[in-house]
GROMACS .gro file of C-alpha atoms in nm:
model
  489
    1UNK     CA    1   0.000   0.000   0.000
    2UNK     CA    2   0.174   0.315  -0.122
    3UNK     CA    3  -0.101   0.574  -0.177
    4UNK     CA    4  -0.152   0.799   0.121
    5UNK     CA    5  -0.459   0.958   0.275
    6UNK     CA    6  -0.497   1.310   0.134
    7UNK     CA    7  -0.754   1.546  -0.013
    8UNK     CA    8  -0.692   1.389  -0.354
    9UNK     CA    9  -0.759   1.034  -0.233
   10UNK     CA   10  -1.071   1.095  -0.021
   11UNK     CA   11  -1.297   0.972  -0.303
   12UNK     CA   12  -1.131   0.630  -0.279
   13UNK     CA   13  -1.240   0.561   0.079
   14UNK     CA   14  -1.472   0.265   0.137
   15UNK     CA   15  -1.834   0.349   0.222
   16UNK     CA   16  -1.780   0.240   0.582
   17UNK     CA   17  -1.540   0.532   0.641
   18UNK     CA   18  -1.701   0.876   0.676
   19UNK     CA   19  -1.515   1.162   0.501
   20UNK     CA   20  -1.566   1.532   0.584
   21UNK     CA   21  -1.911   1.633   0.460
   22UNK     CA   22  -1.804   1.990   0.379
   23UNK     CA   23  -1.582   2.168   0.130
   24UNK     CA   24  -1.264   2.239   0.322
   25UNK     CA   25  -1.182   2.523   0.082
   26UNK     CA   26  -1.474   2.721   0.226
   27UNK     CA   27  -1.359   2.684   0.590
   28UNK     CA   28  -1.185   2.977   0.758
   29UNK     CA   29  -0.979   2.964   1.079
   30UNK     CA   30  -1.160   3.064   1.395
   31UNK     CA   31  -0.956   2.870   1.651
   32UNK     CA   32  -0.585   2.834   1.717
   33UNK     CA   33  -0.494   2.528   1.919
   34UNK     CA   34  -0.171   2.517   2.120
   35UNK     CA   35  -0.030   2.173   2.193
   36UNK     CA   36  -0.150   1.958   1.906
   37UNK     CA   37  -0.129   1.591   1.999
   38UNK     CA   38  -0.337   1.277   2.011
   39UNK     CA   39  -0.577   1.404   2.276
   40UNK     CA   40  -0.667   1.719   2.085
   41UNK     CA   41  -0.710   1.526   1.761
   42UNK     CA   42  -0.944   1.276   1.934
   43UNK     CA   43  -1.142   1.536   2.124
   44UNK     CA   44  -1.167   1.909   2.041
   45UNK     CA   45  -1.081   1.864   1.672
   46UNK     CA   46  -1.354   1.599   1.638
   47UNK     CA   47  -1.622   1.823   1.786
   48UNK     CA   48  -1.516   2.111   1.562
   49UNK     CA   49  -1.536   1.871   1.268
   50UNK     CA   50  -1.897   1.809   1.374
   51UNK     CA   51  -1.959   2.185   1.362
   52UNK     CA   52  -1.807   2.210   1.015
   53UNK     CA   53  -2.024   1.921   0.900
   54UNK     CA   54  -2.326   2.122   1.021
   55UNK     CA   55  -2.221   2.428   0.819
   56UNK     CA   56  -2.040   2.635   1.087
   57UNK     CA   57  -1.748   2.698   0.853
   58UNK     CA   58  -1.592   2.989   1.044
   59UNK     CA   59  -1.439   2.759   1.308
   60UNK     CA   60  -1.152   2.584   1.132
   61UNK     CA   61  -0.845   2.506   1.343
   62UNK     CA   62  -0.485   2.619   1.308
   63UNK     CA   63  -0.293   2.371   1.523
   64UNK     CA   64   0.048   2.443   1.670
   65UNK     CA   65   0.308   2.229   1.840
   66UNK     CA   66   0.524   2.416   2.089
   67UNK     CA   67   0.798   2.153   2.076
   68UNK     CA   68   0.809   1.855   1.843
   69UNK     CA   69   0.751   1.856   1.466
   70UNK     CA   70   0.624   1.496   1.472
   71UNK     CA   71   0.253   1.568   1.427
   72UNK     CA   72   0.313   1.830   1.159
   73UNK     CA   73   0.552   1.603   0.972
   74UNK     CA   74   0.295   1.324   0.981
   75UNK     CA   75  -0.027   1.501   0.885
   76UNK     CA   76   0.084   1.794   0.670
   77UNK     CA   77   0.164   1.559   0.375
   78UNK     CA   78  -0.191   1.427   0.423
   79UNK     CA   79  -0.334   1.780   0.382
   80UNK     CA   80  -0.379   1.772   0.763
   81UNK     CA   81  -0.634   1.490   0.732
   82UNK     CA   82  -0.623   1.192   0.965
   83UNK     CA   83  -0.839   0.901   1.077
   84UNK     CA   84  -1.034   0.907   1.402
   85UNK     CA   85  -1.099   0.552   1.524
   86UNK     CA   86  -1.358   0.482   1.793
   87UNK     CA   87  -1.271   0.145   1.941
   88UNK     CA   88  -1.475  -0.061   2.187
   89UNK     CA   89  -1.405  -0.429   2.235
   90UNK     CA   90  -1.367  -0.582   1.891
   91UNK     CA   91  -1.566  -0.315   1.706
   92UNK     CA   92  -1.434   0.007   1.560
   93UNK     CA   93  -1.571   0.300   1.361
   94UNK     CA   94  -1.353   0.509   1.131
   95UNK     CA   95  -1.396   0.870   1.029
   96UNK     CA   96  -1.171   1.120   0.852
   97UNK     CA   97  -1.126   1.449   1.037
   98UNK     CA   98  -1.070   1.765   0.832
   99UNK     CA   99  -1.105   2.041   1.091
  100UNK     CA  100  -0.730   2.111   1.116
  101UNK     CA  101  -0.646   2.343   0.828
  102UNK     CA  102  -0.282   2.409   0.908
  103UNK     CA  103  -0.013   2.281   1.143
  104UNK     CA  104   0.269   2.499   1.275
  105UNK     CA  105   0.581   2.403   1.468
  106UNK     CA  106   0.633   2.705   1.690
  107UNK     CA  107   1.012   2.682   1.738
  108UNK     CA  108   1.055   2.681   1.358
  109UNK     CA  109   0.813   2.966   1.286
  110UNK     CA  110   0.724   3.171   1.595
  111UNK     CA  111   0.623   3.476   1.390
  112UNK     CA  112   0.387   3.265   1.182
  113UNK     CA  113   0.212   3.145   1.495
  114UNK     CA  114   0.183   3.501   1.629
  115UNK     CA  115   0.030   3.602   1.294
  116UNK     CA  116  -0.229   3.324   1.314
  117UNK     CA  117  -0.311   3.416   1.675
  118UNK     CA  118  -0.352   3.779   1.562
  119UNK     CA  119  -0.589   3.697   1.273
  120UNK     CA  120  -0.910   3.898   1.338
  121UNK     CA  121  -1.114   3.594   1.234
  122UNK     CA  122  -0.962   3.387   1.515
  123UNK     CA  123  -1.161   3.433   1.835
  124UNK     CA  124  -1.067   3.132   2.049
  125UNK     CA  125  -0.739   2.975   2.158
  126UNK     CA  126  -0.765   2.621   2.297
  127UNK     CA  127  -0.480   2.457   2.485
  128UNK     CA  128  -0.371   2.099   2.560
  129UNK     CA  129  -0.011   2.161   2.662
  130UNK     CA  130  -0.019   1.927   2.967
  131UNK     CA  131   0.061   2.039   3.319
  132UNK     CA  132   0.425   2.112   3.238
  133UNK     CA  133   0.329   2.357   2.962
  134UNK     CA  134   0.205   2.606   3.220
  135UNK     CA  135   0.557   2.651   3.359
  136UNK     CA  136   0.428   2.669   3.712
  137UNK     CA  137   0.502   2.534   4.054
  138UNK     CA  138   0.178   2.340   4.090
  139UNK     CA  139   0.203   2.334   4.468
  140UNK     CA  140   0.202   2.716   4.491
  141UNK     CA  141   0.038   2.796   4.153
  142UNK     CA  142   0.310   3.052   4.080
  143UNK     CA  143   0.499   3.110   3.757
  144UNK     CA  144   0.846   2.955   3.732
  145UNK     CA  145   1.011   3.290   3.669
  146UNK     CA  146   1.355   3.137   3.631
  147UNK     CA  147   1.240   2.883   3.370
  148UNK     CA  148   1.452   2.926   3.054
  149UNK     CA  149   1.143   2.982   2.837
  150UNK     CA  150   1.009   3.255   3.066
  151UNK     CA  151   1.349   3.425   3.082
  152UNK     CA  152   1.379   3.402   2.703
  153UNK     CA  153   1.030   3.540   2.637
  154UNK     CA  154   1.081   3.838   2.865
  155UNK     CA  155   1.404   3.920   2.683
  156UNK     CA  156   1.277   3.833   2.330
  157UNK     CA  157   0.908   3.927   2.308
  158UNK     CA  158   0.912   3.901   1.927
  159UNK     CA  159   1.030   3.537   1.925
  160UNK     CA  160   0.833   3.367   2.203
  161UNK     CA  161   0.864   3.008   2.319
  162UNK     CA  162   0.604   2.971   2.595
  163UNK     CA  163   0.225   2.983   2.578
  164UNK     CA  164   0.240   3.310   2.772
  165UNK     CA  165   0.488   3.467   2.532
  166UNK     CA  166   0.277   3.376   2.229
  167UNK     CA  167  -0.052   3.490   2.384
  168UNK     CA  168   0.102   3.816   2.502
  169UNK     CA  169   0.255   3.894   2.162
  170UNK     CA  170  -0.075   3.826   1.986
  171UNK     CA  171  -0.279   4.021   2.242
  172UNK     CA  172  -0.054   4.323   2.200
  173UNK     CA  173  -0.093   4.310   1.823
  174UNK     CA  174  -0.471   4.255   1.837
  175UNK     CA  175  -0.512   4.546   2.078
  176UNK     CA  176  -0.306   4.776   1.859
  177UNK     CA  177  -0.498   4.671   1.545
  178UNK     CA  178  -0.841   4.696   1.709
  179UNK     CA  179  -0.925   4.324   1.678
  180UNK     CA  180  -1.155   4.154   1.926
  181UNK     CA  181  -0.978   4.006   2.229
  182UNK     CA  182  -0.920   3.631   2.232
  183UNK     CA  183  -1.101   3.385   2.455
  184UNK     CA  184  -0.854   3.134   2.605
  185UNK     CA  185  -0.993   2.785   2.671
  186UNK     CA  186  -0.765   2.555   2.866
  187UNK     CA  187  -0.849   2.187   2.811
  188UNK     CA  188  -0.574   2.051   3.035
  189UNK     CA  189  -0.618   1.840   3.348
  190UNK     CA  190  -0.571   2.123   3.594
  191UNK     CA  191  -0.827   2.209   3.861
  192UNK     CA  192  -0.978   2.548   3.775
  193UNK     CA  193  -0.768   2.538   3.458
  194UNK     CA  194  -0.907   2.864   3.324
  195UNK     CA  195  -0.837   3.044   3.651
  196UNK     CA  196  -0.484   2.902   3.660
  197UNK     CA  197  -0.417   3.010   3.301
  198UNK     CA  198  -0.547   3.359   3.370
  199UNK     CA  199  -0.344   3.398   3.690
  200UNK     CA  200  -0.019   3.286   3.530
  201UNK     CA  201  -0.076   3.493   3.216
  202UNK     CA  202  -0.135   3.804   3.426
  203UNK     CA  203   0.175   3.731   3.634
  204UNK     CA  204   0.382   3.700   3.316
  205UNK     CA  205   0.224   4.013   3.166
  206UNK     CA  206   0.300   4.217   3.477
  207UNK     CA  207   0.667   4.128   3.430
  208UNK     CA  208   0.665   4.201   3.058
  209UNK     CA  209   0.421   4.486   3.006
  210UNK     CA  210   0.210   4.610   3.302
  211UNK     CA  211  -0.013   4.819   3.075
  212UNK     CA  212  -0.095   4.514   2.865
  213UNK     CA  213  -0.162   4.318   3.186
  214UNK     CA  214  -0.436   4.568   3.270
  215UNK     CA  215  -0.585   4.520   2.922
  216UNK     CA  216  -0.582   4.142   2.964
  217UNK     CA  217  -0.746   4.160   3.305
  218UNK     CA  218  -1.027   4.374   3.167
  219UNK     CA  219  -1.083   4.205   2.831
  220UNK     CA  220  -0.972   3.842   2.806
  221UNK     CA  221  -1.200   3.557   2.918
  222UNK     CA  222  -1.049   3.228   3.036
  223UNK     CA  223  -1.338   2.983   3.085
  224UNK     CA  224  -1.271   2.664   3.276
  225UNK     CA  225  -1.333   2.322   3.124
  226UNK     CA  226  -1.326   1.953   3.206
  227UNK     CA  227  -1.235   1.700   2.938
  228UNK     CA  228  -1.265   1.325   2.970
  229UNK     CA  229  -1.183   1.069   2.704
  230UNK     CA  230  -0.918   0.795   2.710
  231UNK     CA  231  -0.682   0.837   2.416
  232UNK     CA  232  -0.396   0.585   2.412
  233UNK     CA  233  -0.082   0.647   2.212
  234UNK     CA  234  -0.109   0.532   1.851
  235UNK     CA  235   0.089   0.215   1.783
  236UNK     CA  236   0.233   0.069   1.464
  237UNK     CA  237  -0.033  -0.200   1.486
  238UNK     CA  238  -0.301   0.072   1.491
  239UNK     CA  239  -0.151   0.229   1.180
  240UNK     CA  240  -0.145  -0.102   0.998
  241UNK     CA  241  -0.503  -0.202   1.089
  242UNK     CA  242  -0.651   0.140   1.013
  243UNK     CA  243  -0.460   0.184   0.688
  244UNK     CA  244  -0.577  -0.158   0.573
  245UNK     CA  245  -0.937  -0.059   0.646
  246UNK     CA  246  -0.897   0.267   0.454
  247UNK     CA  247  -0.719   0.115   0.159
  248UNK     CA  248  -0.483   0.413   0.203
  249UNK     CA  249  -0.183   0.476   0.424
  250UNK     CA  250  -0.245   0.699   0.727
  251UNK     CA  251   0.075   0.743   0.927
  252UNK     CA  252  -0.088   0.931   1.217
  253UNK     CA  253  -0.439   0.804   1.298
  254UNK     CA  254  -0.575   0.847   1.647
  255UNK     CA  255  -0.769   0.593   1.855
  256UNK     CA  256  -1.014   0.669   2.135
  257UNK     CA  257  -1.285   0.511   2.345
  258UNK     CA  258  -1.649   0.591   2.258
  259UNK     CA  259  -1.709   0.758   2.595
  260UNK     CA  260  -1.645   1.128   2.631
  261UNK     CA  261  -1.744   1.413   2.856
  262UNK     CA  262  -1.658   1.774   2.778
  263UNK     CA  263  -1.790   2.034   3.025
  264UNK     CA  264  -1.718   2.403   2.961
  265UNK     CA  265  -1.794   2.721   3.151
  266UNK     CA  266  -2.015   2.918   2.913
  267UNK     CA  267  -1.815   3.240   2.897
  268UNK     CA  268  -1.733   3.333   2.537
  269UNK     CA  269  -1.799   3.706   2.500
  270UNK     CA  270  -1.727   3.714   2.126
  271UNK     CA  271  -1.898   3.394   2.012
  272UNK     CA  272  -1.832   3.022   1.998
  273UNK     CA  273  -1.921   2.716   1.791
  274UNK     CA  274  -2.239   2.524   1.882
  275UNK     CA  275  -2.053   2.238   2.047
  276UNK     CA  276  -2.356   2.149   2.258
  277UNK     CA  277  -2.504   1.990   1.945
  278UNK     CA  278  -2.229   1.728   1.973
  279UNK     CA  279  -2.294   1.656   2.341
  280UNK     CA  280  -2.063   1.914   2.499
  281UNK     CA  281  -2.209   2.049   2.825
  282UNK     CA  282  -2.202   2.425   2.888
  283UNK     CA  283  -2.247   2.510   3.256
  284UNK     CA  284  -2.207   2.796   3.501
  285UNK     CA  285  -1.955   2.615   3.724
  286UNK     CA  286  -1.719   2.343   3.602
  287UNK     CA  287  -1.545   2.274   3.934
  288UNK     CA  288  -1.760   1.983   4.061
  289UNK     CA  289  -1.715   1.797   3.731
  290UNK     CA  290  -1.342   1.860   3.701
  291UNK     CA  291  -1.277   1.751   4.058
  292UNK     CA  292  -1.467   1.427   3.999
  293UNK     CA  293  -1.280   1.352   3.678
  294UNK     CA  294  -0.937   1.460   3.799
  295UNK     CA  295  -0.959   1.276   4.129
  296UNK     CA  296  -1.156   0.964   4.032
  297UNK     CA  297  -1.036   0.894   3.677
  298UNK     CA  298  -0.696   1.061   3.658
  299UNK     CA  299  -0.600   0.983   4.018
  300UNK     CA  300  -0.687   0.616   3.971
  301UNK     CA  301  -0.502   0.617   3.640
  302UNK     CA  302  -0.188   0.750   3.809
  303UNK     CA  303  -0.210   0.483   4.079
  304UNK     CA  304  -0.262   0.210   3.817
  305UNK     CA  305   0.027   0.347   3.612
  306UNK     CA  306   0.256   0.330   3.915
  307UNK     CA  307   0.155  -0.032   3.979
  308UNK     CA  308   0.213  -0.112   3.614
  309UNK     CA  309   0.558   0.049   3.616
  310UNK     CA  310   0.657  -0.144   3.930
  311UNK     CA  311   0.507  -0.484   3.843
  312UNK     CA  312   0.571  -0.479   3.469
  313UNK     CA  313   0.203  -0.454   3.366
  314UNK     CA  314   0.207  -0.277   3.032
  315UNK     CA  315  -0.151  -0.150   2.997
  316UNK     CA  316  -0.441  -0.039   3.213
  317UNK     CA  317  -0.637  -0.345   3.100
  318UNK     CA  318  -0.346  -0.570   3.207
  319UNK     CA  319  -0.343  -0.411   3.553
  320UNK     CA  320  -0.723  -0.409   3.581
  321UNK     CA  321  -0.731  -0.782   3.513
  322UNK     CA  322  -0.566  -0.827   3.854
  323UNK     CA  323  -0.833  -0.852   4.126
  324UNK     CA  324  -0.587  -0.704   4.375
  325UNK     CA  325  -0.558  -0.390   4.166
  326UNK     CA  326  -0.934  -0.360   4.125
  327UNK     CA  327  -0.991  -0.395   4.498
  328UNK     CA  328  -0.724  -0.136   4.577
  329UNK     CA  329  -0.869   0.118   4.334
  330UNK     CA  330  -1.213   0.059   4.486
  331UNK     CA  331  -1.065   0.148   4.827
  332UNK     CA  332  -0.898   0.453   4.672
  333UNK     CA  333  -1.228   0.565   4.517
  334UNK     CA  334  -1.416   0.530   4.847
  335UNK     CA  335  -1.176   0.773   5.011
  336UNK     CA  336  -1.170   1.022   4.725
  337UNK     CA  337  -1.550   1.015   4.693
  338UNK     CA  338  -1.576   1.202   5.025
  339UNK     CA  339  -1.402   1.503   4.868
  340UNK     CA  340  -1.650   1.541   4.579
  341UNK     CA  341  -1.923   1.802   4.550
  342UNK     CA  342  -2.276   1.668   4.621
  343UNK     CA  343  -2.375   1.804   4.279
  344UNK     CA  344  -2.203   1.509   4.107
  345UNK     CA  345  -2.262   1.136   4.139
  346UNK     CA  346  -1.928   0.971   4.213
  347UNK     CA  347  -2.074   0.621   4.235
  348UNK     CA  348  -2.230   0.645   3.890
  349UNK     CA  349  -1.905   0.781   3.747
  350UNK     CA  350  -1.703   0.497   3.902
  351UNK     CA  351  -1.940   0.236   3.757
  352UNK     CA  352  -1.852   0.368   3.412
  353UNK     CA  353  -1.481   0.379   3.492
  354UNK     CA  354  -1.477   0.010   3.576
  355UNK     CA  355  -1.603  -0.070   3.226
  356UNK     CA  356  -1.366   0.176   3.061
  357UNK     CA  357  -1.059   0.045   3.244
  358UNK     CA  358  -1.143  -0.311   3.141
  359UNK     CA  359  -1.156  -0.224   2.768
  360UNK     CA  360  -0.866  -0.432   2.625
  361UNK     CA  361  -0.888  -0.281   2.278
  362UNK     CA  362  -0.754   0.060   2.387
  363UNK     CA  363  -0.406  -0.060   2.489
  364UNK     CA  364  -0.364   0.243   2.716
  365UNK     CA  365  -0.004   0.201   2.827
  366UNK     CA  366   0.088   0.258   3.189
  367UNK     CA  367   0.416   0.418   3.080
  368UNK     CA  368   0.219   0.679   2.882
  369UNK     CA  369  -0.002   0.763   3.181
  370UNK     CA  370   0.305   0.780   3.408
  371UNK     CA  371   0.466   1.053   3.197
  372UNK     CA  372   0.514   1.384   3.384
  373UNK     CA  373   0.384   1.213   3.698
  374UNK     CA  374   0.561   1.454   3.934
  375UNK     CA  375   0.343   1.730   3.786
  376UNK     CA  376   0.025   1.519   3.790
  377UNK     CA  377   0.043   1.373   4.141
  378UNK     CA  378  -0.011   1.710   4.318
  379UNK     CA  379  -0.336   1.772   4.131
  380UNK     CA  380  -0.474   1.421   4.105
  381UNK     CA  381  -0.376   1.267   4.439
  382UNK     CA  382  -0.230   1.521   4.681
  383UNK     CA  383  -0.516   1.773   4.644
  384UNK     CA  384  -0.784   1.537   4.783
  385UNK     CA  385  -0.533   1.405   5.036
  386UNK     CA  386  -0.484   1.754   5.181
  387UNK     CA  387  -0.860   1.788   5.229
  388UNK     CA  388  -0.891   1.451   5.401
  389UNK     CA  389  -0.592   1.515   5.627
  390UNK     CA  390  -0.742   1.848   5.731
  391UNK     CA  391  -1.063   1.668   5.827
  392UNK     CA  392  -0.872   1.380   5.990
  393UNK     CA  393  -1.067   1.149   5.759
  394UNK     CA  394  -0.958   0.810   5.623
  395UNK     CA  395  -0.683   0.850   5.361
  396UNK     CA  396  -0.477   0.529   5.385
  397UNK     CA  397  -0.535   0.419   5.025
  398UNK     CA  398  -0.442   0.761   4.890
  399UNK     CA  399  -0.121   0.761   5.093
  400UNK     CA  400  -0.047   0.410   4.967
  401UNK     CA  401  -0.090   0.537   4.610
  402UNK     CA  402   0.178   0.799   4.679
  403UNK     CA  403   0.411   0.526   4.803
  404UNK     CA  404   0.346   0.334   4.483
  405UNK     CA  405   0.438   0.640   4.278
  406UNK     CA  406   0.764   0.683   4.470
  407UNK     CA  407   0.858   0.319   4.408
  408UNK     CA  408   0.768   0.357   4.038
  409UNK     CA  409   1.040   0.623   4.010
  410UNK     CA  410   1.317   0.371   4.074
  411UNK     CA  411   1.564   0.269   3.805
  412UNK     CA  412   1.430  -0.088   3.774
  413UNK     CA  413   1.101  -0.265   3.837
  414UNK     CA  414   1.040  -0.583   4.036
  415UNK     CA  415   1.134  -0.796   3.735
  416UNK     CA  416   1.471  -0.624   3.706
  417UNK     CA  417   1.363  -0.440   3.391
  418UNK     CA  418   1.450  -0.071   3.340
  419UNK     CA  419   1.169   0.173   3.424
  420UNK     CA  420   1.126   0.443   3.161
  421UNK     CA  421   1.053   0.776   3.329
  422UNK     CA  422   0.919   1.041   3.092
  423UNK     CA  423   0.920   1.331   3.335
  424UNK     CA  424   1.156   1.624   3.268
  425UNK     CA  425   1.071   1.799   3.596
  426UNK     CA  426   1.157   1.486   3.793
  427UNK     CA  427   1.478   1.432   3.599
  428UNK     CA  428   1.586   1.788   3.682
  429UNK     CA  429   1.564   1.692   4.049
  430UNK     CA  430   1.843   1.498   4.217
  431UNK     CA  431   1.643   1.179   4.270
  432UNK     CA  432   1.780   0.921   4.515
  433UNK     CA  433   1.902   0.574   4.420
  434UNK     CA  434   1.614   0.389   4.581
  435UNK     CA  435   1.770   0.045   4.585
  436UNK     CA  436   2.087   0.177   4.750
  437UNK     CA  437   1.908   0.356   5.033
  438UNK     CA  438   1.704   0.248   5.333
  439UNK     CA  439   1.328   0.278   5.264
  440UNK     CA  440   1.265   0.551   5.523
  441UNK     CA  441   1.553   0.756   5.385
  442UNK     CA  442   1.405   0.732   5.034
  443UNK     CA  443   1.074   0.873   5.158
  444UNK     CA  444   1.247   1.151   5.348
  445UNK     CA  445   1.438   1.242   5.033
  446UNK     CA  446   1.127   1.244   4.814
  447UNK     CA  447   0.946   1.471   5.058
  448UNK     CA  448   1.208   1.737   4.986
  449UNK     CA  449   1.083   1.752   4.626
  450UNK     CA  450   0.892   2.073   4.685
  451UNK     CA  451   0.745   2.102   4.335
  452UNK     CA  452   0.544   1.790   4.409
  453UNK     CA  453   0.487   1.788   4.785
  454UNK     CA  454   0.499   2.158   4.869
  455UNK     CA  455   0.610   2.275   5.210
  456UNK     CA  456   0.313   2.159   5.414
  457UNK     CA  457   0.286   1.785   5.356
  458UNK     CA  458   0.638   1.693   5.479
  459UNK     CA  459   0.540   1.845   5.816
  460UNK     CA  460   0.232   1.621   5.854
  461UNK     CA  461   0.336   1.340   6.089
  462UNK     CA  462   0.037   1.122   6.000
  463UNK     CA  463   0.126   1.135   5.632
  464UNK     CA  464   0.498   1.079   5.683
  465UNK     CA  465   0.463   0.777   5.912
  466UNK     CA  466   0.195   0.612   5.696
  467UNK     CA  467   0.390   0.682   5.378
  468UNK     CA  468   0.705   0.526   5.517
  469UNK     CA  469   0.517   0.214   5.630
  470UNK     CA  470   0.352   0.174   5.290
  471UNK     CA  471   0.676   0.226   5.100
  472UNK     CA  472   0.860  -0.026   5.321
  473UNK     CA  473   0.597  -0.290   5.243
  474UNK     CA  474   0.614  -0.222   4.869
  475UNK     CA  475   0.994  -0.243   4.870
  476UNK     CA  476   1.004  -0.560   5.078
  477UNK     CA  477   0.711  -0.756   4.935
  478UNK     CA  478   0.646  -0.616   4.588
  479UNK     CA  479   0.354  -0.404   4.479
  480UNK     CA  480   0.075  -0.663   4.445
  481UNK     CA  481   0.165  -0.851   4.764
  482UNK     CA  482   0.193  -0.526   4.957
  483UNK     CA  483  -0.147  -0.414   4.826
  484UNK     CA  484  -0.302  -0.745   4.937
  485UNK     CA  485  -0.157  -0.695   5.284
  486UNK     CA  486  -0.284  -0.339   5.290
  487UNK     CA  487  -0.636  -0.447   5.195
  488UNK     CA  488  -0.644  -0.702   5.477
  489UNK     CA  489  -0.520  -0.459   5.741
   0.00000   0.00000   0.00000
């Protein structure tokens, strides 16, 4: 198979594969997305494709990568088309997504990205840059002012690197040219993500241009959102199976589960696409939904990922097949459920999660979930823990999950295999050699990692003693055996 998916080959698709039902030549950009990756292509880009199919042709996407050219290099030769595969069990549905009109690699063409952000027709910027893209100390929610990208952007405002540098440069140009202010929609797994984005942007703007900071505070909306869909990394096997079904080669398809939930604070002063027609929920307050998702889904995912890294279980489905893991996550959920808002139904949400975690067709790799864990743990696990500790409520399973994460940061797993740690913030820290140190000393050392634990948690005697006991058991007995002992205690 040599012919590739492209605008010229769309007419050759089998009837079972849905192509875009609109003329892409009539679509104009209305959204710039920062952080193009698999999640965006399986989530926001799909819903915008729905809007385009319904005739809302002013909302095409210009997608930008702030780091790697991989996505651009893969889909630009395909005219930015790619396959969206919904997979559940043995069934799958294929659809070609055409909502991305252009892909930009920011380090190669920063001025081009600023131009696209400054286009008067663009009204919304969406972001999936992951926790690390916000260049913040997540424990204190303050900007990392000494981060190389922040230092660079303050010194070189015309060639930005960070999300804040790009947004500030475009906002300055739009203000000067009389264009409508942008609406900034964070779609990352951060509690109060819109509030966090706004706070950090204003902090950066105060350093760079106080007058512009005042303009941003008065004119730019940053609605909060909650996004929920499992999107595993695309594998070579996925490419082969999907390309065979297309009869064309697609080098960068994306696979997702059928379930999704996208909840957005309805605050778009200059207009938005009618995403509610695709099942997106617009609400007055996103916080109850985001807490439930972040703490129940993402927190459990991080715990499962740690178990997988330690015990050599490659996917969520592999880990979930272990009754010990299922029972532990049930205990974890019971504790976290007490921190949820009464407006949401944690039990109903968990019932769905059990089915989603058991889906073997997704191949959601524990190593993928474990990436950037030092930035995820504070939001997913430590935030509810702080609330439970303050109330002196049961939190043993949550503390055990932290011990599992610490053990998963070792050089080798229980099988003697190397553990791959995809976490730049953690690698910048002087991590201890766990197998060369006494267990209690390892925990003491980890608690000095302020970007994860902050200054308060290391002073909590209940946490420290329980964490040391849990870590000792994991080191001495192995993860699954230690969990079984924990569940019986």
